[in-house]
Amino acid sequence: MAIRSTFFQHSLPYRYTWRSPQQTESQIDHVLIDGRHFSDIIDVRTYRGANIDSDHYLVMVKLRPKLSVINNVRYRRPPRYNLERLKQPDVATAYVQNLEAALPDEGELDEAPLEDCWSTVKAAINDAAESTIGYVERNRRNEWFDEECRTVLEEKNAARAVMLQQGTRQNVERYKQKRKQQTRLFREKKRRLEEAECEEMELQCRSQETRKFYQKLNASRNGFVPRAEICRDKDGGLDGRT
C-alpha cells in the first residue's frame, strides 16, 4: 500500500483535512492505494467549500482507471404504467374504449408481416395506456426535503463560507447556531414523514392491501440502498459497480 495523498504539491489550505475546536488545522486524513495501481491516482486535494457538516474537510481523489469504454449512453429505466388505476371502473372502461379506437380494423393486417402486426398492436396499447392510466411517479429519495429545508441549508453554507474566510468567534458561533437550526428542522421533517408513512401503512393493513403494506414496510426497514451502476469490462461483458 502507498500513501498517495502526500505526493501532490498544493498550498496549505488545500492540504489540511481537519479543523480542531481550537480552529487549528492539520492533515490527518490520507488516501491509500495498492502499489500496483499507484499511477491511477493523478491528484488528491481538499475541497473546503463543500459543506459535509463535519469538522473534517472533503477530500477528493482524481482517478485515471484503465477501463474499456464501449458505450457512453447511460441506461435509463423505462417508466411503468400506473396499473392500479385500472381497478377503477370508469378508468378501465375508458382504457378499453381508447384501445378499441386505436386498433386497426379487422382485415387490415392480414397480409402484413408478423413484426409489423405486433408493432401496430403494441403502439395502440401504449397510446391507450399513456392517455388513460398514465405513469407511476418516481419516488423522491428525500421526500421530506422541501423549500424550507433548502433555505436553511443555504444559510448554513453561507455562514460556513464566512467562517472559513474569517474565523472570528462571532462567525464561528453564528455557524454553530445555523447548524443547530438545520439539524432541528431536518429531524422534525423526517419525524413527520415517518409518522405519515406509519399512518399510511396502518391504513393499508386495515384495508387488506397486503402487497403495498409489505413493500412500504420492507423499504422502511432497508433504509438507504445505493444504486448499482453497470460498466463494460474489456471482454464486452457487464460488470456491476456500486
Rosetta silent file (secondary structure, phi, psi, omega in degrees, C-alpha in Angstrom):
SEQUENCE: MAIRSTFFQHSLPYRYTWRSPQQTESQIDHVLIDGRHFSDIIDVRTYRGANIDSDHYLVMVKLRPKLSVINNVRYRRPPRYNLERLKQPDVATAYVQNLEAALPDEGELDEAPLEDCWSTVKAAINDAAESTIGYVERNRRNEWFDEECRTVLEEKNAARAVMLQQGTRQNVERYKQKRKQQTRLFREKKRRLEEAECEEMELQCRSQETRKFYQKLNASRNGFVPRAEICRDKDGGLDGRT
SCORE:     score description
SCORE:     0.000 S_00000001
   1 L     0.000  147.821 -179.251    0.000    0.000    0.000 S_00000001
   2 E  -130.685  138.928  175.195    1.139    3.549   -0.723 S_00000001
   3 E   -83.250  107.638 -172.536    0.034    6.857    0.819 S_00000001
   4 L   -92.173  -17.294 -172.480   -0.862    8.842   -2.284 S_00000001
   5 L   -75.531   -8.542  179.775   -2.275   11.999   -0.672 S_00000001
   6 L  -104.509   11.742 -175.831    1.192   13.397    0.189 S_00000001
   7 L   -95.267  -11.079 -171.670    2.631   13.228   -3.341 S_00000001
   8 L  -109.871  138.885 -177.545    0.965   16.322   -4.815 S_00000001
   9 L   -89.257  109.077  174.441    2.068   19.896   -4.298 S_00000001
  10 L  -130.895  158.638  175.498   -0.813   22.086   -3.156 S_00000001
  11 L   -66.253  161.946 -173.120   -0.929   25.141   -0.937 S_00000001
  12 H   -57.022  -41.899  179.696   -1.583   24.521    2.754 S_00000001
  13 H   -58.947  -25.175 -179.043   -5.350   25.291    2.707 S_00000001
  14 H   -96.536    5.323  173.946   -5.820   22.513    0.151 S_00000001
  15 L  -108.873  -26.886  179.099   -3.792   20.005    2.157 S_00000001
  16 L   -68.020  136.886 -178.640   -5.412   20.426    5.569 S_00000001
  17 L  -118.908   -5.705 -175.707   -8.190   17.890    6.141 S_00000001
  18 E  -144.392  139.750  178.345   -9.308   18.614    9.726 S_00000001
  19 E  -118.455  117.405 -176.303  -10.237   21.701   11.721 S_00000001
  20 L   -76.822  164.369  175.804   -9.939   21.354   15.502 S_00000001
  21 L   -60.035  -24.019  176.521  -12.300   23.023   18.011 S_00000001
  22 L   -85.447   10.875  176.528   -9.441   25.467   18.707 S_00000001
  23 L    67.002   22.719  170.796   -9.579   26.451   14.982 S_00000001
  24 L   -94.983  150.738 -174.949   -6.195   24.885   14.190 S_00000001
  25 E  -121.555  148.322  178.083   -5.870   22.823   11.015 S_00000001
  26 E  -156.433  169.271 -179.322   -3.815   19.763   10.129 S_00000001
  27 L  -105.580  102.547 -178.293   -3.673   16.887    7.637 S_00000001
  28 L  -120.542   -9.292  177.570   -4.863   13.691    9.332 S_00000001
  29 L  -103.553  130.537 -175.556   -6.936   12.053    6.556 S_00000001
  30 L  -131.215  162.332  179.955   -4.995   10.210    3.874 S_00000001
  31 L  -112.618  123.057  178.559   -5.632    8.196    0.724 S_00000001
  32 E  -113.109  146.430  179.566   -4.048    4.747    0.416 S_00000001
  33 E  -147.271  152.951  177.004   -3.892    2.612   -2.713 S_00000001
  34 L   -62.064  139.218 -177.718   -2.333   -0.656   -3.744 S_00000001
  35 H   -58.874  -26.572  178.964    1.149   -0.152   -5.174 S_00000001
  36 H   -67.191  -26.491 -178.833    0.125   -1.893   -8.411 S_00000001
  37 H  -110.418   29.390 -175.903   -2.379    0.926   -9.072 S_00000001
  38 H   -57.815  -42.731 -175.192   -0.147    3.744   -7.849 S_00000001
  39 H   -79.161   -4.840  179.232   -0.369    5.724  -11.085 S_00000001
  40 H   -68.952  -29.546  178.382   -4.164    5.526  -11.250 S_00000001
  41 E   -90.039  118.981 -176.644   -4.455    8.456   -8.793 S_00000001
  42 E  -108.305   -8.404  177.002   -3.363   11.642  -10.519 S_00000001
  43 E  -166.352  143.122  174.309   -4.451   14.216   -7.907 S_00000001
  44 E  -138.750  126.525  179.072   -5.595   14.465   -4.269 S_00000001
  45 E  -153.760  165.432 -179.988   -6.739   17.716   -2.691 S_00000001
  46 E   -97.634  137.318  176.123   -9.132   19.131   -0.110 S_00000001
  47 E  -108.571   98.904 -175.803  -12.316   20.930   -1.106 S_00000001
  48 L   -74.346  -25.400 -176.781  -13.039   23.357    1.714 S_00000001
  49 L   -72.866  -22.164 -179.386  -16.137   24.836    0.085 S_00000001
  50 L   -76.842  119.064 -178.375  -18.105   21.568    0.224 S_00000001
  51 L   -91.632  105.537  178.414  -20.086   21.549    3.481 S_00000001
  52 L  -103.703   15.636  176.310  -20.344   17.948    4.709 S_00000001
  53 L    56.730   50.259 -178.582  -21.472   19.036    8.192 S_00000001
  54 L  -152.804  162.228  174.806  -18.295   17.831    9.871 S_00000001
  55 L   -80.806   -1.498  173.553  -15.047   19.174   11.287 S_00000001
  56 E   -98.058  144.365  175.646  -13.290   17.247    8.502 S_00000001
  57 L   -86.703  158.391  179.196  -12.987   18.693    5.015 S_00000001
  58 E   -77.013  125.043  179.304  -13.990   16.788    1.917 S_00000001
  59 E  -103.362  121.360 -177.914  -11.008   15.033    0.304 S_00000001
  60 E  -107.500  138.871  179.896  -11.382   14.461   -3.424 S_00000001
  61 E  -118.019  129.679  176.703   -9.362   11.961   -5.430 S_00000001
  62 E   -99.724  117.959 -175.857   -8.958   12.215   -9.193 S_00000001
  63 E  -104.286  152.201  173.180   -8.681    8.753  -10.728 S_00000001
  64 L  -131.696   70.408 -177.954   -7.500    7.608  -14.125 S_00000001
  65 L   -73.168  153.084 -179.775   -8.591    3.954  -14.232 S_00000001
  66 L   -93.875   90.705 -179.783   -7.792    1.831  -17.218 S_00000001
  67 L  -120.743  150.840  177.219  -11.271    0.877  -18.459 S_00000001
  68 L   -93.607  110.917 -179.172  -12.507    0.000  -21.908 S_00000001
  69 L   -89.004  117.525 -178.642  -15.279    2.427  -22.835 S_00000001
  70 L  -107.285  -45.481 -176.543  -17.645    0.833  -25.342 S_00000001
  71 L  -136.080  118.969 -178.521  -20.919    2.660  -24.950 S_00000001
  72 L   -88.711   -2.717 -179.002  -21.251    6.074  -23.329 S_00000001
  73 L   -77.824  122.433 -179.079  -25.071    6.052  -23.430 S_00000001
  74 L   -82.019  135.397 -178.963  -26.389    5.661  -19.895 S_00000001
  75 L   -73.505  134.121  176.987  -29.199    3.195  -19.434 S_00000001
  76 L  -120.370  129.617 -179.938  -32.457    4.675  -18.202 S_00000001
  77 L   -68.249  129.492 -179.688  -35.159    2.541  -16.738 S_00000001
  78 L   -66.966  148.708  179.483  -38.386    2.904  -18.753 S_00000001
  79 L   -68.157  152.853 -179.818  -41.364    4.341  -16.865 S_00000001
  80 L  -104.381  143.271  177.734  -44.026    1.979  -15.548 S_00000001
  81 E   -74.315  148.195  179.695  -47.750    2.369  -16.170 S_00000001
  82 L   -82.952   79.786 -175.759  -49.973    3.046  -13.180 S_00000001
  83 H   -68.157  -16.915  178.629  -51.865   -0.245  -13.363 S_00000001
  84 H   -63.808  -25.779 -179.589  -53.566    0.432  -10.026 S_00000001
  85 H   -70.198  -20.240  178.766  -55.868    2.873  -11.797 S_00000001
  86 H   -68.639  -14.549  175.900  -57.370    0.034  -13.820 S_00000001
  87 H   -70.799  -16.989  177.028  -59.155   -1.091  -10.634 S_00000001
  88 L   -82.378  127.215 -175.451  -61.417    1.938  -11.049 S_00000001
  89 H   -58.739  -41.720 -177.805  -64.395    1.010  -13.285 S_00000001
  90 H   -67.317  -36.967  178.460  -64.515    4.341  -15.153 S_00000001
  91 H   -68.804  -40.577  179.229  -60.771    4.236  -15.917 S_00000001
  92 H   -64.214  -40.658  178.761  -60.967    0.622  -17.097 S_00000001
  93 H   -64.669  -42.778  179.316  -63.906    1.448  -19.391 S_00000001
  94 H   -64.989  -36.614  179.504  -62.096    4.462  -20.849 S_00000001
  95 H   -65.082  -43.610  179.637  -58.973    2.364  -21.444 S_00000001
  96 H   -63.950  -41.045  179.724  -60.914   -0.298  -23.355 S_00000001
  97 H   -64.974  -43.493  178.972  -62.644    2.342  -25.476 S_00000001
  98 H   -66.270  -35.453  179.312  -59.366    4.084  -26.327 S_00000001
  99 H   -68.316  -42.417  178.295  -57.737    0.756  -27.154 S_00000001
 100 H   -64.457  -34.709  178.863  -60.560   -0.267  -29.481 S_00000001
 101 H   -72.276  -30.696 -177.960  -60.355    3.097  -31.221 S_00000001
 102 H   -82.672  -26.802 -179.741  -56.584    2.835  -31.680 S_00000001
 103 L   -70.366  144.427  177.710  -56.555   -0.735  -33.018 S_00000001
 104 L   -71.914  161.291  179.420  -56.888   -1.141  -36.816 S_00000001
 105 L   -68.906  158.881  179.125  -59.979   -2.704  -38.339 S_00000001
 106 L   -64.429  136.491  178.839  -60.157   -6.436  -38.970 S_00000001
 107 L    98.467  -17.483 -178.586  -58.561   -7.457  -42.242 S_00000001
 108 L   -73.348  -26.357 -177.151  -56.117   -4.546  -42.481 S_00000001
 109 L  -107.448   14.245 -176.730  -53.239   -6.606  -41.071 S_00000001
 110 L   -65.452  -41.308 -176.502  -53.968   -9.935  -42.759 S_00000001
 111 L   -96.566    1.258 -178.795  -51.262   -9.589  -45.400 S_00000001
 112 L   -82.118  152.520  176.821  -48.788   -7.624  -43.254 S_00000001
 113 L   -61.935  158.660 -176.413  -45.686   -9.312  -41.776 S_00000001
 114 H   -62.565  -39.744 -179.611  -45.912  -10.576  -38.233 S_00000001
 115 H   -64.175  -37.605  178.115  -43.460   -7.995  -36.906 S_00000001
 116 H   -68.196  -37.360  177.815  -45.489   -5.145  -38.414 S_00000001
 117 H   -63.033  -45.441 -179.598  -48.671   -6.521  -36.886 S_00000001
 118 H   -65.570  -37.797  178.771  -47.113   -6.711  -33.437 S_00000001
 119 H   -63.324  -39.127  179.182  -45.657   -3.189  -33.766 S_00000001
 120 H   -66.667  -45.156  179.548  -49.093   -1.811  -34.641 S_00000001
 121 H   -65.417  -41.101  179.710  -50.810   -3.574  -31.737 S_00000001
 122 H   -62.855  -42.005  178.928  -48.040   -2.561  -29.309 S_00000001
 123 H   -64.304  -38.078  178.879  -48.290    1.088  -30.357 S_00000001
 124 H   -65.778  -42.210  179.250  -52.070    1.003  -29.858 S_00000001
 125 H   -64.074  -43.885 -179.442  -51.737   -0.499  -26.367 S_00000001
 126 H   -65.581  -40.984  179.450  -49.097    2.057  -25.337 S_00000001
 127 H   -64.363  -42.937  179.915  -51.101    5.006  -26.684 S_00000001
 128 H   -66.476  -40.495 -179.981  -54.247    3.890  -24.877 S_00000001
 129 H   -68.766  -40.224 -178.495  -52.377    3.273  -21.622 S_00000001
 130 H   -66.544  -39.336 -177.648  -50.496    6.574  -21.766 S_00000001
 131 H   -80.182  -18.352 -174.198  -53.614    8.635  -22.422 S_00000001
 132 H  -107.327  -54.182 -173.122  -55.793    6.807  -19.880 S_00000001
 133 L  -101.357  -22.928  177.263  -53.860    5.454  -16.903 S_00000001
 134 L    74.052 -170.484 -176.430  -50.579    7.386  -17.109 S_00000001
 135 E  -109.413  160.237  175.911  -47.269    6.506  -15.471 S_00000001
 136 L   -79.279  130.166  178.813  -46.219    5.803  -11.914 S_00000001
 137 L   -72.458  135.221  179.029  -44.498    8.794  -10.359 S_00000001
 138 L   -72.354  136.173  179.458  -40.950    8.106   -9.255 S_00000001
 139 L   -74.239  134.964  174.958  -40.399    8.406   -5.523 S_00000001
 140 L   -73.296  147.615 -177.545  -38.063   11.118   -4.428 S_00000001
 141 L   -68.518  -40.009  177.285  -35.105    9.979   -2.382 S_00000001
 142 L  -122.076   88.152 -177.273  -35.725   12.617    0.317 S_00000001
 143 L   -70.611  -20.808 -178.962  -39.421   13.385    0.294 S_00000001
 144 L   -80.899  -14.725 -176.157  -39.113   15.463    3.460 S_00000001
 145 L   -80.007  109.860 -178.010  -36.651   17.922    1.878 S_00000001
 146 L  -119.766 -166.251 -176.444  -38.668   20.977    0.844 S_00000001
 147 H   -67.487  -34.039  177.390  -38.042   24.651    0.146 S_00000001
 148 H   -63.138  -43.108  177.034  -37.785   25.500    3.848 S_00000001
 149 H   -63.392  -38.645 -179.846  -35.005   22.928    4.277 S_00000001
 150 H   -64.554  -40.426 -179.933  -33.234   24.292    1.212 S_00000001
 151 H   -64.404  -46.006  179.641  -33.319   27.854    2.600 S_00000001
 152 H   -64.041  -38.497  178.758  -31.912   26.821    5.991 S_00000001
 153 H   -64.526  -40.965  178.378  -29.208   24.732    4.278 S_00000001
 154 H   -65.782  -38.735  177.366  -28.149   27.659    2.108 S_00000001
 155 H   -64.674  -39.943  178.647  -27.967   29.944    5.146 S_00000001
 156 H   -66.271  -41.327  178.898  -25.787   27.424    6.981 S_00000001
 157 H   -64.843  -37.321  178.038  -23.467   27.039    3.975 S_00000001
 158 H   -66.306  -40.757  177.685  -23.170   30.813    3.687 S_00000001
 159 H   -64.671  -36.119  178.570  -22.283   31.092    7.400 S_00000001
 160 H   -68.590  -38.788  178.531  -19.655   28.373    6.978 S_00000001
 161 H   -63.234  -39.487  177.167  -18.093   30.157    3.995 S_00000001
 162 H   -65.864  -39.072  179.683  -17.793   33.346    6.074 S_00000001
 163 H   -64.716  -38.105  178.858  -16.260   31.371    8.953 S_00000001
 164 H   -67.963  -32.705  178.719  -13.629   29.868    6.663 S_00000001
 165 H   -75.841  -42.548 -179.352  -12.671   33.308    5.386 S_00000001
 166 L  -135.109  101.465 -175.759  -12.646   34.953    8.831 S_00000001
 167 L   -83.182   51.400  177.011  -12.511   32.550   11.769 S_00000001
 168 L   -77.649  165.221  179.749  -13.651   35.020   14.423 S_00000001
 169 H   -62.894  -39.100 -179.643  -15.643   33.940   17.463 S_00000001
 170 H   -63.436  -43.526  179.518  -18.724   35.697   16.178 S_00000001
 171 H   -68.247  -38.639  177.465  -18.570   33.920   12.819 S_00000001
 172 H   -64.235  -43.740  179.735  -17.887   30.551   14.453 S_00000001
 173 H   -66.242  -37.360  178.425  -20.816   30.992   16.855 S_00000001
 174 H   -64.576  -40.757  177.608  -23.106   32.081   14.026 S_00000001
 175 H   -64.703  -40.304  178.381  -22.214   28.976   12.035 S_00000001
 176 H   -62.064  -40.771  178.467  -22.880   26.739   15.044 S_00000001
 177 H   -64.723  -43.838  178.095  -26.327   28.298   15.525 S_00000001
 178 H   -63.352  -36.333  179.214  -27.203   27.825   11.850 S_00000001
 179 H   -67.461  -42.426  176.797  -26.014   24.231   12.036 S_00000001
 180 H   -63.920  -39.653  178.125  -28.184   23.527   15.112 S_00000001
 181 H   -61.966  -42.976  178.394  -31.156   25.161   13.391 S_00000001
 182 H   -65.054  -41.489 -179.642  -30.705   22.943   10.338 S_00000001
 183 H   -62.330  -43.770  179.230  -30.352   19.786   12.469 S_00000001
 184 H   -63.714  -43.552 -178.753  -33.546   20.519   14.397 S_00000001
 185 H   -65.160  -44.776 -179.318  -35.501   21.282   11.226 S_00000001
 186 H   -63.117  -41.667  178.805  -34.283   18.173    9.371 S_00000001
 187 H   -64.021  -39.435  179.148  -35.109   15.920   12.312 S_00000001
 188 H   -66.084  -42.069  178.361  -38.593   17.404   12.580 S_00000001
 189 H   -63.172  -42.997  179.234  -39.229   16.939    8.850 S_00000001
 190 H   -64.740  -40.033 -179.720  -38.033   13.324    8.983 S_00000001
 191 H   -64.284  -41.073  178.020  -40.185   12.609   12.050 S_00000001
 192 H   -64.051  -40.326  178.620  -43.297   13.982   10.334 S_00000001
 193 H   -65.050  -41.336  178.840  -42.615   11.873    7.243 S_00000001
 194 H   -63.490  -39.432  178.004  -42.161    8.729    9.358 S_00000001
 195 H   -65.607  -40.414  178.197  -45.447    9.396   11.155 S_00000001
 196 H   -65.302  -39.011  178.554  -47.250    9.886    7.832 S_00000001
 197 H   -67.423  -37.622  177.181  -45.781    6.642    6.472 S_00000001
 198 H   -64.048  -41.210  177.187  -46.840    4.749    9.606 S_00000001
 199 H   -64.202  -39.004  178.544  -50.395    6.050    9.224 S_00000001
 200 H   -66.085  -41.415  178.198  -50.392    5.029    5.557 S_00000001
 201 H   -65.986  -36.707  177.461  -49.151    1.512    6.396 S_00000001
 202 H   -65.368  -40.508  177.339  -51.792    1.175    9.095 S_00000001
 203 H   -65.525  -40.494  177.917  -54.491    2.177    6.611 S_00000001
 204 H   -65.559  -36.469  178.243  -53.178   -0.325    4.039 S_00000001
 205 H   -66.770  -40.150  179.754  -53.155   -3.066    6.656 S_00000001
 206 H   -69.045  -35.899  179.695  -56.764   -2.348    7.637 S_00000001
 207 L   -85.493    6.126  176.135  -57.901   -2.276    4.001 S_00000001
 208 L    61.697   34.923  172.308  -56.064   -5.606    3.402 S_00000001
 209 L   -91.512   76.502 -170.541  -53.713   -4.186    0.762 S_00000001
 210 H   -64.598  -41.069 -176.325  -51.041   -6.698    1.719 S_00000001
 211 H   -62.503  -49.648  179.475  -48.722   -6.142   -1.229 S_00000001
 212 H   -64.254  -37.693 -179.032  -48.436   -2.376   -0.757 S_00000001
 213 H   -61.074  -48.271 -177.398  -48.127   -2.782    3.004 S_00000001
 214 H   -73.038  -29.603  175.192  -45.124   -5.112    2.810 S_00000001
 215 H   -63.089  -46.941  179.251  -43.475   -3.083    0.059 S_00000001
 216 H   -69.808  -35.744  178.567  -43.509    0.046    2.211 S_00000001
 217 H   -64.997  -44.726  179.425  -42.561   -1.929    5.328 S_00000001
 218 H   -66.687  -36.351  178.184  -39.532   -3.505    3.647 S_00000001
 219 H   -64.412  -39.880  178.508  -38.482   -0.155    2.205 S_00000001
 220 H   -69.165  -31.768  178.541  -38.552    1.418    5.673 S_00000001
 221 H   -73.687  -40.348 -176.673  -36.531   -1.462    7.113 S_00000001
 222 H   -70.685  -30.990 -177.792  -33.865   -1.450    4.416 S_00000001
 223 L    71.910 -146.844 -178.362  -33.240    2.283    4.626 S_00000001
 224 L   -76.417  127.886  177.498  -30.908    3.814    2.055 S_00000001
 225 L  -123.637  115.138 -179.524  -29.771    1.401   -0.673 S_00000001
 226 L   -66.338  146.930  178.116  -27.202    2.729   -3.183 S_00000001
 227 L   -74.892  147.800  178.327  -27.906    2.166   -6.842 S_00000001
 228 L   -95.786  121.298  177.562  -25.754   -0.305   -8.752 S_00000001
 229 E   -93.519  150.763 -177.113  -24.102    1.142  -11.838 S_00000001
 230 E  -115.897  131.739  172.546  -23.123   -1.047  -14.778 S_00000001
 231 E  -133.204  158.944 -177.220  -19.954   -0.683  -16.851 S_00000001
 232 E   -94.280  136.617  177.297  -18.470   -2.903  -19.527 S_00000001
 233 L   -86.990 -175.094 -175.237  -15.239   -4.798  -18.961 S_00000001
 234 L   -68.233  -25.000 -179.285  -12.577   -5.476  -21.576 S_00000001
 235 L   -85.227   -1.770  178.851  -14.278   -8.671  -22.728 S_00000001
 236 L    93.088   -4.986  179.026  -17.516   -6.880  -23.528 S_00000001
 237 L   -82.664  176.105 -179.511  -19.479   -8.336  -20.614 S_00000001
 238 E   -99.175  136.820 -179.586  -21.292   -6.389  -17.928 S_00000001
 239 E  -126.918  127.277 -176.958  -19.665   -5.801  -14.566 S_00000001
 240 E   -79.232  136.943  176.021  -21.622   -4.447  -11.578 S_00000001
 241 E  -131.865  139.516  178.642  -20.277   -1.441   -9.687 S_00000001
 242 L  -107.244    0.000    0.000  -21.832    0.155   -6.611 S_00000001
